[in-house]
């Protein structure tokens, strides 16, 4: 397998793993997976500067496009999760304020 194709496949696999972690709510590994993705993208950038047969590049484009679509889905999921956390934080802050007010009357 050509190196550029191998890197493209690895990028897709790491992105799939990232999506799985995000969907499962296991955010502990998100940062390390994102760092792996960044390294693969940098390597792909270097490899893309080399002359490759058109069929190899077309195959890589397909894999990279799949990874990009997954990344868009991941970003939407993370945004939704961030919004939920923000709403929960706001509720918690209001609860604390209410508790302080009630404590004044105790």
mmCIF file of N, CA and C in Angstrom:
data_model
loop_
_atom_site.group_PDB
_atom_site.id
_atom_site.type_symbol
_atom_site.label_atom_id
_atom_site.label_comp_id
_atom_site.label_asym_id
_atom_site.label_seq_id
_atom_site.Cartn_x
_atom_site.Cartn_y
_atom_site.Cartn_z
ATOM 1 N N UNK A 1 0.852 -1.176 0.000
ATOM 2 C CA UNK A 1 0.000 0.000 0.000
ATOM 3 C C UNK A 1 0.895 1.236 0.000
ATOM 4 N N UNK A 2 0.525 2.215 -0.807
ATOM 5 C CA UNK A 2 1.285 3.460 -0.869
ATOM 6 C C UNK A 2 1.187 4.206 0.458
ATOM 7 N N UNK A 3 2.257 4.906 0.792
ATOM 8 C CA UNK A 3 2.296 5.608 2.080
ATOM 9 C C UNK A 3 1.156 6.616 2.204
ATOM 10 N N UNK A 4 0.872 7.350 1.143
ATOM 11 C CA UNK A 4 -0.183 8.362 1.219
ATOM 12 C C UNK A 4 -1.554 7.713 1.439
ATOM 13 N N UNK A 5 -1.761 6.556 0.844
ATOM 14 C CA UNK A 5 -3.010 5.826 1.032
ATOM 15 C C UNK A 5 -3.098 5.294 2.471
ATOM 16 N N UNK A 6 -1.988 4.803 2.971
ATOM 17 C CA UNK A 6 -1.930 4.298 4.339
ATOM 18 C C UNK A 6 -2.235 5.422 5.338
ATOM 19 N N UNK A 7 -1.652 6.596 5.110
ATOM 20 C CA UNK A 7 -1.908 7.741 5.994
ATOM 21 C C UNK A 7 -3.371 8.168 5.927
ATOM 22 N N UNK A 8 -3.940 8.154 4.739
ATOM 23 C CA UNK A 8 -5.354 8.525 4.570
ATOM 24 C C UNK A 8 -6.252 7.549 5.318
ATOM 25 N N UNK A 9 -5.942 6.271 5.219
ATOM 26 C CA UNK A 9 -6.718 5.251 5.918
ATOM 27 C C UNK A 9 -6.575 5.409 7.435
ATOM 28 N N UNK A 10 -5.373 5.679 7.898
ATOM 29 C CA UNK A 10 -5.160 5.898 9.334
ATOM 30 C C UNK A 10 -5.942 7.117 9.815
ATOM 31 N N UNK A 11 -5.974 8.162 9.000
ATOM 32 C CA UNK A 11 -6.732 9.362 9.365
ATOM 33 C C UNK A 11 -8.211 9.021 9.529
ATOM 34 N N UNK A 12 -8.740 8.257 8.606
ATOM 35 C CA UNK A 12 -10.141 7.849 8.698
ATOM 36 C C UNK A 12 -10.375 6.990 9.938
ATOM 37 N N UNK A 13 -9.482 6.059 10.212
ATOM 38 C CA UNK A 13 -9.645 5.179 11.374
ATOM 39 C C UNK A 13 -9.583 5.958 12.689
ATOM 40 N N UNK A 14 -8.662 6.889 12.789
ATOM 41 C CA UNK A 14 -8.553 7.688 14.013
ATOM 42 C C UNK A 14 -9.787 8.579 14.161
ATOM 43 N N UNK A 15 -10.279 9.106 13.051
ATOM 44 C CA UNK A 15 -11.486 9.938 13.096
ATOM 45 C C UNK A 15 -12.693 9.106 13.512
ATOM 46 N N UNK A 16 -12.776 7.873 13.032
ATOM 47 C CA UNK A 16 -13.865 6.978 13.456
ATOM 48 C C UNK A 16 -13.766 6.686 14.949
ATOM 49 N N UNK A 17 -12.559 6.470 15.439
ATOM 50 C CA UNK A 17 -12.364 6.231 16.876
ATOM 51 C C UNK A 17 -12.765 7.467 17.675
ATOM 52 N N UNK A 18 -12.426 8.633 17.161
ATOM 53 C CA UNK A 18 -12.788 9.890 17.815
ATOM 54 C C UNK A 18 -14.308 10.029 17.887
ATOM 55 N N UNK A 19 -14.971 9.729 16.794
ATOM 56 C CA UNK A 19 -16.433 9.808 16.775
ATOM 57 C C UNK A 19 -17.039 8.835 17.785
ATOM 58 N N UNK A 20 -16.494 7.649 17.856
ATOM 59 C CA UNK A 20 -16.987 6.651 18.799
ATOM 60 C C UNK A 20 -16.857 7.147 20.242
ATOM 61 N N UNK A 21 -15.738 7.753 20.556
ATOM 62 C CA UNK A 21 -15.512 8.273 21.917
ATOM 63 C C UNK A 21 -16.474 9.408 22.224
ATOM 64 N N UNK A 22 -16.666 10.299 21.266
ATOM 65 C CA UNK A 22 -17.570 11.430 21.475
ATOM 66 C C UNK A 22 -18.999 10.938 21.643
ATOM 67 N N UNK A 23 -19.430 10.015 20.781
ATOM 68 C CA UNK A 23 -20.786 9.476 20.884
ATOM 69 C C UNK A 23 -21.006 8.762 22.206
ATOM 70 N N UNK A 24 -19.968 8.092 22.697
ATOM 71 C CA UNK A 24 -20.068 7.367 23.961
ATOM 72 C C UNK A 24 -19.892 8.253 25.181
ATOM 73 N N UNK A 25 -19.602 9.519 24.955
ATOM 74 C CA UNK A 25 -19.413 10.445 26.065
ATOM 75 C C UNK A 25 -18.077 10.280 26.761
ATOM 76 N N UNK A 26 -17.168 9.520 26.165
ATOM 77 C CA UNK A 26 -15.843 9.283 26.740
ATOM 78 C C UNK A 26 -14.883 10.352 26.205
ATOM 79 N N UNK A 27 -14.925 11.510 26.827
ATOM 80 C CA UNK A 27 -14.151 12.636 26.322
ATOM 81 C C UNK A 27 -12.700 12.642 26.803
ATOM 82 N N UNK A 28 -12.334 11.697 27.653
ATOM 83 C CA UNK A 28 -10.974 11.651 28.185
ATOM 84 C C UNK A 28 -9.935 11.430 27.090
ATOM 85 N N UNK A 29 -10.275 10.656 26.066
ATOM 86 C CA UNK A 29 -9.314 10.330 25.012
ATOM 87 C C UNK A 29 -9.408 11.251 23.794
ATOM 88 N N UNK A 30 -10.333 12.181 23.807
ATOM 89 C CA UNK A 30 -10.546 13.041 22.647
ATOM 90 C C UNK A 30 -9.290 13.831 22.300
ATOM 91 N N UNK A 31 -8.636 14.387 23.294
ATOM 92 C CA UNK A 31 -7.460 15.204 23.027
ATOM 93 C C UNK A 31 -6.337 14.394 22.378
ATOM 94 N N UNK A 32 -6.070 13.198 22.888
ATOM 95 C CA UNK A 32 -4.987 12.398 22.312
ATOM 96 C C UNK A 32 -5.327 11.957 20.888
ATOM 97 N N UNK A 33 -6.591 11.618 20.643
ATOM 98 C CA UNK A 33 -6.995 11.245 19.290
ATOM 99 C C UNK A 33 -6.899 12.443 18.344
ATOM 100 N N UNK A 34 -7.255 13.612 18.840
ATOM 101 C CA UNK A 34 -7.162 14.809 18.005
ATOM 102 C C UNK A 34 -5.695 15.127 17.683
ATOM 103 N N UNK A 35 -4.802 14.901 18.626
ATOM 104 C CA UNK A 35 -3.372 15.103 18.361
ATOM 105 C C UNK A 35 -2.874 14.120 17.306
ATOM 106 N N UNK A 36 -3.340 12.878 17.380
ATOM 107 C CA UNK A 36 -2.973 11.884 16.361
ATOM 108 C C UNK A 36 -3.451 12.326 14.984
ATOM 109 N N UNK A 37 -4.677 12.847 14.944
ATOM 110 C CA UNK A 37 -5.224 13.330 13.673
ATOM 111 C C UNK A 37 -4.377 14.471 13.121
ATOM 112 N N UNK A 38 -3.975 15.388 13.981
ATOM 113 C CA UNK A 38 -3.168 16.522 13.537
ATOM 114 C C UNK A 38 -1.828 16.054 12.960
ATOM 115 N N UNK A 39 -1.224 15.064 13.600
ATOM 116 C CA UNK A 39 0.041 14.515 13.096
ATOM 117 C C UNK A 39 -0.154 13.847 11.730
ATOM 118 N N UNK A 40 -1.245 13.110 11.591
ATOM 119 C CA UNK A 40 -1.520 12.449 10.314
ATOM 120 C C UNK A 40 -1.783 13.466 9.208
ATOM 121 N N UNK A 41 -2.500 14.521 9.528
ATOM 122 C CA UNK A 41 -2.768 15.567 8.536
ATOM 123 C C UNK A 41 -1.461 16.224 8.107
ATOM 124 N N UNK A 42 -0.560 16.469 9.056
ATOM 125 C CA UNK A 42 0.735 17.063 8.717
ATOM 126 C C UNK A 42 1.540 16.129 7.807
ATOM 127 N N UNK A 43 1.526 14.846 8.121
ATOM 128 C CA UNK A 43 2.235 13.869 7.281
ATOM 129 C C UNK A 43 1.595 13.781 5.898
ATOM 130 N N UNK A 44 0.273 13.826 5.852
ATOM 131 C CA UNK A 44 -0.425 13.796 4.571
ATOM 132 C C UNK A 44 -0.083 15.025 3.729
ATOM 133 N N UNK A 45 0.059 16.143 4.379
ATOM 134 C CA UNK A 45 0.423 17.365 3.665
ATOM 135 C C UNK A 45 1.785 17.215 3.001
ATOM 136 N N UNK A 46 2.717 16.635 3.721
ATOM 137 C CA UNK A 46 4.060 16.410 3.169
ATOM 138 C C UNK A 46 3.998 15.423 2.009
ATOM 139 N N UNK A 47 3.289 14.322 2.207
ATOM 140 C CA UNK A 47 3.187 13.300 1.158
ATOM 141 C C UNK A 47 2.463 13.813 -0.081
ATOM 142 N N UNK A 48 1.519 14.714 0.117
ATOM 143 C CA UNK A 48 0.742 15.210 -1.020
ATOM 144 C C UNK A 48 1.587 16.070 -1.962
ATOM 145 N N UNK A 49 2.737 16.514 -1.485
ATOM 146 C CA UNK A 49 3.628 17.322 -2.322
ATOM 147 C C UNK A 49 4.427 16.459 -3.299
ATOM 148 N N UNK A 50 4.422 15.166 -3.055
ATOM 149 C CA UNK A 50 5.160 14.237 -3.912
ATOM 150 C C UNK A 50 4.289 13.825 -5.103
ATOM 151 N N UNK A 51 4.926 13.414 -6.190
ATOM 152 C CA UNK A 51 4.128 12.957 -7.336
ATOM 153 C C UNK A 51 3.562 11.557 -7.077
ATOM 154 N N UNK A 52 2.247 11.439 -7.156
ATOM 155 C CA UNK A 52 1.565 10.166 -6.968
ATOM 156 C C UNK A 52 0.682 9.911 -8.177
ATOM 157 N N UNK A 53 0.479 8.655 -8.528
ATOM 158 C CA UNK A 53 -0.444 8.337 -9.627
ATOM 159 C C UNK A 53 -1.853 8.845 -9.303
ATOM 160 N N UNK A 54 -2.554 9.232 -10.338
ATOM 161 C CA UNK A 54 -3.891 9.803 -10.169
ATOM 162 C C UNK A 54 -4.832 8.861 -9.420
ATOM 163 N N UNK A 55 -4.801 7.571 -9.715
ATOM 164 C CA UNK A 55 -5.709 6.637 -9.057
ATOM 165 C C UNK A 55 -5.448 6.551 -7.551
ATOM 166 N N UNK A 56 -4.189 6.692 -7.168
ATOM 167 C CA UNK A 56 -3.853 6.691 -5.739
ATOM 168 C C UNK A 56 -4.426 7.937 -5.080
ATOM 169 N N UNK A 57 -4.268 9.076 -5.733
ATOM 170 C CA UNK A 57 -4.783 10.332 -5.181
ATOM 171 C C UNK A 57 -6.305 10.332 -5.096
ATOM 172 N N UNK A 58 -6.959 9.748 -6.075
ATOM 173 C CA UNK A 58 -8.419 9.664 -6.044
ATOM 174 C C UNK A 58 -8.870 8.807 -4.857
ATOM 175 N N UNK A 59 -8.181 7.697 -4.632
ATOM 176 C CA UNK A 59 -8.498 6.856 -3.473
ATOM 177 C C UNK A 59 -8.294 7.592 -2.159
ATOM 178 N N UNK A 60 -7.222 8.356 -2.081
ATOM 179 C CA UNK A 60 -6.948 9.147 -0.872
ATOM 180 C C UNK A 60 -8.019 10.211 -0.660
ATOM 181 N N UNK A 61 -8.424 10.846 -1.738
ATOM 182 C CA UNK A 61 -9.460 11.875 -1.638
ATOM 183 C C UNK A 61 -10.739 11.304 -1.046
ATOM 184 N N UNK A 62 -11.101 10.108 -1.471
ATOM 185 C CA UNK A 62 -12.305 9.473 -0.941
ATOM 186 C C UNK A 62 -12.210 9.222 0.554
ATOM 187 N N UNK A 63 -11.067 8.716 0.994
ATOM 188 C CA UNK A 63 -10.874 8.450 2.425
ATOM 189 C C UNK A 63 -10.869 9.749 3.233
ATOM 190 N N UNK A 64 -10.198 10.750 2.699
ATOM 191 C CA UNK A 64 -10.111 12.036 3.398
ATOM 192 C C UNK A 64 -11.485 12.696 3.466
ATOM 193 N N UNK A 65 -12.268 12.584 2.399
ATOM 194 C CA UNK A 65 -13.621 13.152 2.393
ATOM 195 C C UNK A 65 -14.476 12.479 3.465
ATOM 196 N N UNK A 66 -14.350 11.163 3.599
ATOM 197 C CA UNK A 66 -15.090 10.446 4.651
ATOM 198 C C UNK A 66 -14.685 10.956 6.029
ATOM 199 N N UNK A 67 -13.378 11.163 6.226
ATOM 200 C CA UNK A 67 -12.879 11.669 7.505
ATOM 201 C C UNK A 67 -13.416 13.076 7.769
ATOM 202 N N UNK A 68 -13.486 13.902 6.725
ATOM 203 C CA UNK A 68 -14.002 15.258 6.893
ATOM 204 C C UNK A 68 -15.483 15.246 7.272
ATOM 205 N N UNK A 69 -16.252 14.371 6.651
ATOM 206 C CA UNK A 69 -17.673 14.270 6.990
ATOM 207 C C UNK A 69 -17.866 13.824 8.437
ATOM 208 N N UNK A 70 -17.050 12.869 8.860
ATOM 209 C CA UNK A 70 -17.112 12.425 10.257
ATOM 210 C C UNK A 70 -16.730 13.567 11.196
ATOM 211 N N UNK A 71 -15.720 14.325 10.806
ATOM 212 C CA UNK A 71 -15.275 15.445 11.642
ATOM 213 C C UNK A 71 -16.390 16.479 11.800
ATOM 214 N N UNK A 72 -17.116 16.756 10.729
ATOM 215 C CA UNK A 72 -18.239 17.686 10.817
ATOM 216 C C UNK A 72 -19.281 17.170 11.799
ATOM 217 N N UNK A 73 -19.551 15.876 11.745
ATOM 218 C CA UNK A 73 -20.506 15.268 12.665
ATOM 219 C C UNK A 73 -20.003 15.374 14.106
ATOM 220 N N UNK A 74 -18.727 15.129 14.294
ATOM 221 C CA UNK A 74 -18.123 15.214 15.631
ATOM 222 C C UNK A 74 -18.249 16.636 16.177
ATOM 223 N N UNK A 75 -17.968 17.622 15.343
ATOM 224 C CA UNK A 75 -18.058 19.015 15.789
ATOM 225 C C UNK A 75 -19.483 19.373 16.206
ATOM 226 N N UNK A 76 -20.467 18.885 15.458
ATOM 227 C CA UNK A 76 -21.861 19.135 15.825
ATOM 228 C C UNK A 76 -22.192 18.489 17.167
ATOM 229 N N UNK A 77 -21.717 17.257 17.349
ATOM 230 C CA UNK A 77 -21.984 16.549 18.610
ATOM 231 C C UNK A 77 -21.321 17.273 19.786
ATOM 232 N N UNK A 78 -20.080 17.697 19.593
ATOM 233 C CA UNK A 78 -19.378 18.400 20.671
ATOM 234 C C UNK A 78 -20.035 19.741 20.981
ATOM 235 N N UNK A 79 -20.497 20.425 19.955
ATOM 236 C CA UNK A 79 -21.189 21.702 20.176
ATOM 237 C C UNK A 79 -22.468 21.483 20.979
ATOM 238 N N UNK A 80 -23.203 20.446 20.635
ATOM 239 C CA UNK A 80 -24.433 20.137 21.375
ATOM 240 C C UNK A 80 -24.122 19.780 22.821
ATOM 241 N N UNK A 81 -23.068 18.984 23.019
ATOM 242 C CA UNK A 81 -22.681 18.617 24.381
ATOM 243 C C UNK A 81 -22.231 19.841 25.171
ATOM 244 N N UNK A 82 -21.500 20.738 24.506
ATOM 245 C CA UNK A 82 -21.042 21.960 25.183
ATOM 246 C C UNK A 82 -22.233 22.815 25.584
ATOM 247 N N UNK A 83 -23.234 22.889 24.703
ATOM 248 C CA UNK A 83 -24.431 23.663 25.012
ATOM 249 C C UNK A 83 -25.148 23.070 26.220
ATOM 250 N N UNK A 84 -25.268 21.752 26.250
ATOM 251 C CA UNK A 84 -25.918 21.084 27.382
ATOM 252 C C UNK A 84 -25.177 21.362 28.683
ATOM 253 N N UNK A 85 -23.854 21.270 28.635
ATOM 254 C CA UNK A 85 -23.047 21.524 29.828
ATOM 255 C C UNK A 85 -23.222 22.973 30.272
ATOM 256 N N UNK A 86 -23.260 23.890 29.316
ATOM 257 C CA UNK A 86 -23.466 25.302 29.641
ATOM 258 C C UNK A 86 -24.806 25.534 30.304
ATOM 259 N N UNK A 87 -25.845 24.877 29.789
ATOM 260 C CA UNK A 87 -27.173 25.011 30.387
ATOM 261 C C UNK A 87 -27.199 24.441 31.796
ATOM 262 N N UNK A 88 -26.571 23.299 31.989
ATOM 263 C CA UNK A 88 -26.506 22.695 33.320
ATOM 264 C C UNK A 88 -25.718 23.597 34.282
ATOM 265 N N UNK A 89 -24.658 24.197 33.778
ATOM 266 C CA UNK A 89 -23.857 25.106 34.608
ATOM 267 C C UNK A 89 -24.706 26.314 35.022
ATOM 268 N N UNK A 90 -25.484 26.853 34.084
ATOM 269 C CA UNK A 90 -26.346 27.993 34.401
ATOM 270 C C UNK A 90 -27.367 27.619 35.469
ATOM 271 N N UNK A 91 -27.959 26.432 35.334
ATOM 272 C CA UNK A 91 -28.929 25.969 36.330
ATOM 273 C C UNK A 91 -28.268 25.827 37.698
ATOM 274 N N UNK A 92 -27.053 25.310 37.702
ATOM 275 C CA UNK A 92 -26.326 25.144 38.961
ATOM 276 C C UNK A 92 -26.041 26.501 39.604
ATOM 277 N N UNK A 93 -25.655 27.469 38.792
ATOM 278 C CA UNK A 93 -25.376 28.810 39.310
ATOM 279 C C UNK A 93 -26.641 29.426 39.908
ATOM 280 N N UNK A 94 -27.773 29.264 39.232
ATOM 281 C CA UNK A 94 -29.031 29.784 39.758
ATOM 282 C C UNK A 94 -29.402 29.088 41.065
ATOM 283 N N UNK A 95 -29.143 27.795 41.136
ATOM 284 C CA UNK A 95 -29.421 27.041 42.345
ATOM 285 C C UNK A 95 -28.572 27.551 43.503
ATOM 286 N N UNK A 96 -27.314 27.832 43.235
ATOM 287 C CA UNK A 96 -26.420 28.370 44.278
ATOM 288 C C UNK A 96 -26.904 29.732 44.751
ATOM 289 N N UNK A 97 -27.325 30.559 43.808
ATOM 290 C CA UNK A 97 -27.824 31.881 44.182
ATOM 291 C C UNK A 97 -29.078 31.771 45.033
ATOM 292 N N UNK A 98 -29.962 30.850 44.664
ATOM 293 C CA UNK A 98 -31.187 30.653 45.434
ATOM 294 C C UNK A 98 -30.853 30.158 46.838
ATOM 295 N N UNK A 99 -29.896 29.222 46.929
ATOM 296 C CA UNK A 99 -29.501 28.694 48.231
ATOM 297 C C UNK A 99 -28.953 29.808 49.114
ATOM 298 N N UNK A 100 -28.156 30.701 48.567
ATOM 299 C CA UNK A 100 -27.633 31.828 49.337
ATOM 300 C C UNK A 100 -28.769 32.712 49.851
ATOM 301 N N UNK A 101 -29.730 32.941 48.984
ATOM 302 C CA UNK A 101 -30.869 33.766 49.389
ATOM 303 C C UNK A 101 -31.649 33.090 50.505
ATOM 304 N N UNK A 102 -31.881 31.795 50.378
ATOM 305 C CA UNK A 102 -32.609 31.069 51.418
ATOM 306 C C UNK A 102 -31.818 31.040 52.729
ATOM 307 N N UNK A 103 -30.496 30.914 52.638
ATOM 308 C CA UNK A 103 -29.666 30.867 53.836
ATOM 309 C C UNK A 103 -29.736 32.156 54.617
ATOM 310 N N UNK A 104 -29.994 33.265 53.972
ATOM 311 C CA UNK A 104 -30.107 34.564 54.672
ATOM 312 C C UNK A 104 -31.315 34.572 55.602
ATOM 313 N N UNK A 105 -32.314 33.791 55.282
ATOM 314 C CA UNK A 105 -33.539 33.757 56.082
ATOM 315 C C UNK A 105 -33.495 32.686 57.164
ATOM 316 N N UNK A 106 -32.428 31.922 57.220
ATOM 317 C CA UNK A 106 -32.359 30.848 58.209
ATOM 318 C C UNK A 106 -31.891 31.344 59.535
#
